[in-house]
Coordinates of C-alpha atoms in Angstrom, one line a residue:
M1 CA 4.1 -9.5 -2.8
N2 CA 4.4 -11.1 -6.2
I3 CA 1.5 -10.5 -8.5
P4 CA 2.2 -12.7 -11.5
F5 CA -0.9 -11.9 -13.5
L6 CA 0.4 -8.3 -13.8
G7 CA 3.3 -9.6 -15.9
N8 CA 6.1 -7.4 -17.1
G9 CA 4.2 -4.5 -18.6
R10 CA 2.9 -6.3 -21.7
R11 CA -0.8 -6.0 -21.9
K12 CA -2.6 -9.2 -22.7
A13 CA -6.3 -9.8 -23.3
G14 CA -8.1 -9.9 -20.0
V15 CA -5.3 -8.3 -18.1
P16 CA -6.2 -4.8 -16.8
G17 CA -4.4 -1.6 -17.9
P18 CA -2.8 0.8 -15.5
E19 CA -6.1 2.2 -14.2
G20 CA -7.4 -1.3 -13.6
I21 CA -4.3 -2.3 -11.8
A22 CA -4.5 0.7 -9.6
E23 CA -8.0 -0.2 -8.7
L24 CA -7.0 -3.8 -7.9
L25 CA -4.2 -2.6 -5.7
A26 CA -6.5 -0.2 -3.9
E27 CA -8.9 -2.8 -2.7
C28 CA -7.0 -3.7 0.6
E29 CA -10.0 -5.6 2.0
L30 CA -8.5 -6.7 5.3
L31 CA -7.1 -3.3 6.1
R32 CA -10.4 -1.6 5.2
S33 CA -12.3 -4.1 7.3
Q34 CA -10.0 -3.6 10.3
A35 CA -10.2 0.2 10.0
S36 CA -13.9 0.2 9.6
R37 CA -14.3 -1.9 12.8
A38 CA -12.2 0.7 14.6
G39 CA -14.3 3.6 13.2
V40 CA -11.6 4.7 10.8
R41 CA -12.7 5.8 7.3
L42 CA -10.2 5.1 4.6
D43 CA -10.9 7.7 2.0
D44 CA -7.5 7.6 0.2
S45 CA -6.3 10.8 1.9
P46 CA -3.1 11.5 3.8
A47 CA -5.3 12.1 6.9
S48 CA -6.5 8.5 6.8
L49 CA -2.9 7.4 7.0
E50 CA -2.6 9.3 10.3
A51 CA -5.8 7.6 11.6
L52 CA -4.3 4.2 10.7
D53 CA -1.2 5.0 12.6
Q54 CA -3.4 5.5 15.7
L55 CA -5.0 2.0 15.5
V56 CA -4.4 -0.4 18.4
P57 CA -2.2 -3.1 16.8
G58 CA -4.2 -6.1 18.0
W59 CA -3.2 -8.0 14.8
R60 CA 0.4 -8.4 15.8
D61 CA -0.5 -11.5 17.9
D62 CA -1.5 -13.3 14.7
E63 CA 1.3 -13.7 12.2
E64 CA -0.9 -14.6 9.2
T65 CA -3.2 -11.5 9.9
S66 CA -0.1 -9.3 10.4
T67 CA 1.3 -10.4 7.1
W68 CA -1.9 -9.8 5.1
L69 CA -2.4 -6.5 6.9
G70 CA 1.1 -5.5 6.1
N71 CA 0.4 -6.1 2.4
D72 CA -2.8 -4.2 2.5
A73 CA -1.2 -1.3 4.5
G74 CA 1.6 -1.0 1.9
L75 CA -0.9 -1.1 -1.0
Y76 CA -3.1 1.5 0.7
L77 CA -0.1 3.7 1.3
G78 CA 0.8 3.4 -2.4
T79 CA -2.8 4.1 -3.3
V80 CA -2.8 7.4 -1.3
I81 CA 0.6 8.4 -2.8
V82 CA -0.6 7.6 -6.4
R83 CA -3.8 9.5 -5.9
T84 CA -2.4 12.6 -4.2
V85 CA 1.2 13.1 -5.3
P86 CA 1.4 14.6 -8.8
G87 CA 3.2 12.2 -11.2
A88 CA 3.3 9.2 -8.8
A89 CA 2.4 5.9 -10.5
W90 CA 2.3 2.2 -9.8
E91 CA 5.0 0.2 -11.4
I92 CA 5.4 -3.6 -11.3
R93 CA 9.0 -4.7 -11.0
S94 CA 10.3 -7.6 -12.9
D95 CA 10.0 -9.7 -9.7
G96 CA 6.3 -9.0 -9.6
Q97 CA 6.5 -6.5 -6.7
P98 CA 4.3 -3.4 -7.0
V99 CA 6.2 -0.2 -6.2
V100 CA 5.4 3.5 -6.5
R101 CA 7.6 5.5 -8.8
L102 CA 7.8 9.3 -8.7
T103 CA 8.5 11.6 -11.6
S104 CA 12.0 12.0 -10.3
G105 CA 12.6 8.3 -10.9
R106 CA 12.7 7.4 -7.2
E107 CA 11.0 4.1 -6.4
F108 CA 9.3 3.2 -3.1
D109 CA 8.6 -0.3 -2.0
V110 CA 5.4 0.5 -0.2
V111 CA 4.6 -3.2 0.5
D112 CA 7.8 -3.6 2.4
A113 CA 7.0 -0.4 4.3
G114 CA 3.5 -1.8 5.1
H115 CA 5.0 -5.0 6.5
Q116 CA 7.3 -2.9 8.7
W117 CA 4.4 -0.9 9.9
A118 CA 2.1 -3.9 10.6
A119 CA 4.9 -5.7 12.5
H120 CA 6.5 -2.9 14.4
G121 CA 4.4 0.3 14.0
V122 CA 7.4 2.1 12.5
P123 CA 7.9 3.9 10.3
E124 CA 4.4 5.4 10.6
L125 CA 2.4 5.4 7.3
S126 CA 1.8 9.1 7.6
Q127 CA 5.6 9.7 8.1
L128 CA 6.4 7.7 5.0
Y129 CA 3.8 9.6 3.0
A130 CA 5.3 12.9 4.1
E131 CA 8.7 11.8 3.0
V132 CA 7.5 10.7 -0.4
A133 CA 5.3 13.8 -0.9
E134 CA 8.4 16.0 -0.3
A135 CA 10.6 14.1 -2.7

């Protein structure tokens, strides 16, 4: 997922700072809509990732929906990590891909993980979160 307006870290007039970027990445409209219809409340907690893992994957029959949902699932996973794991932060790679970086320097391509989850159901979002939280 290339987000060109995020640039390479230089802040320009009208371009949001780190907090604004985090809010933009946390929107995940399609995922939030799908979850809401299934009765799952996305409250940016690790428990909500477990609830997402339990959803019936009806979107897998529609490639476009699966792709968008994969983006959203990855961004949501990243949002939960950034909001709950001390020192975790969003970073935009030079190719425009948003990733989560831990204080240890480890980088997680959460969008790729979201695509894997949306397409195959594995690895589970809650499992990925647990691995990152332990790191």
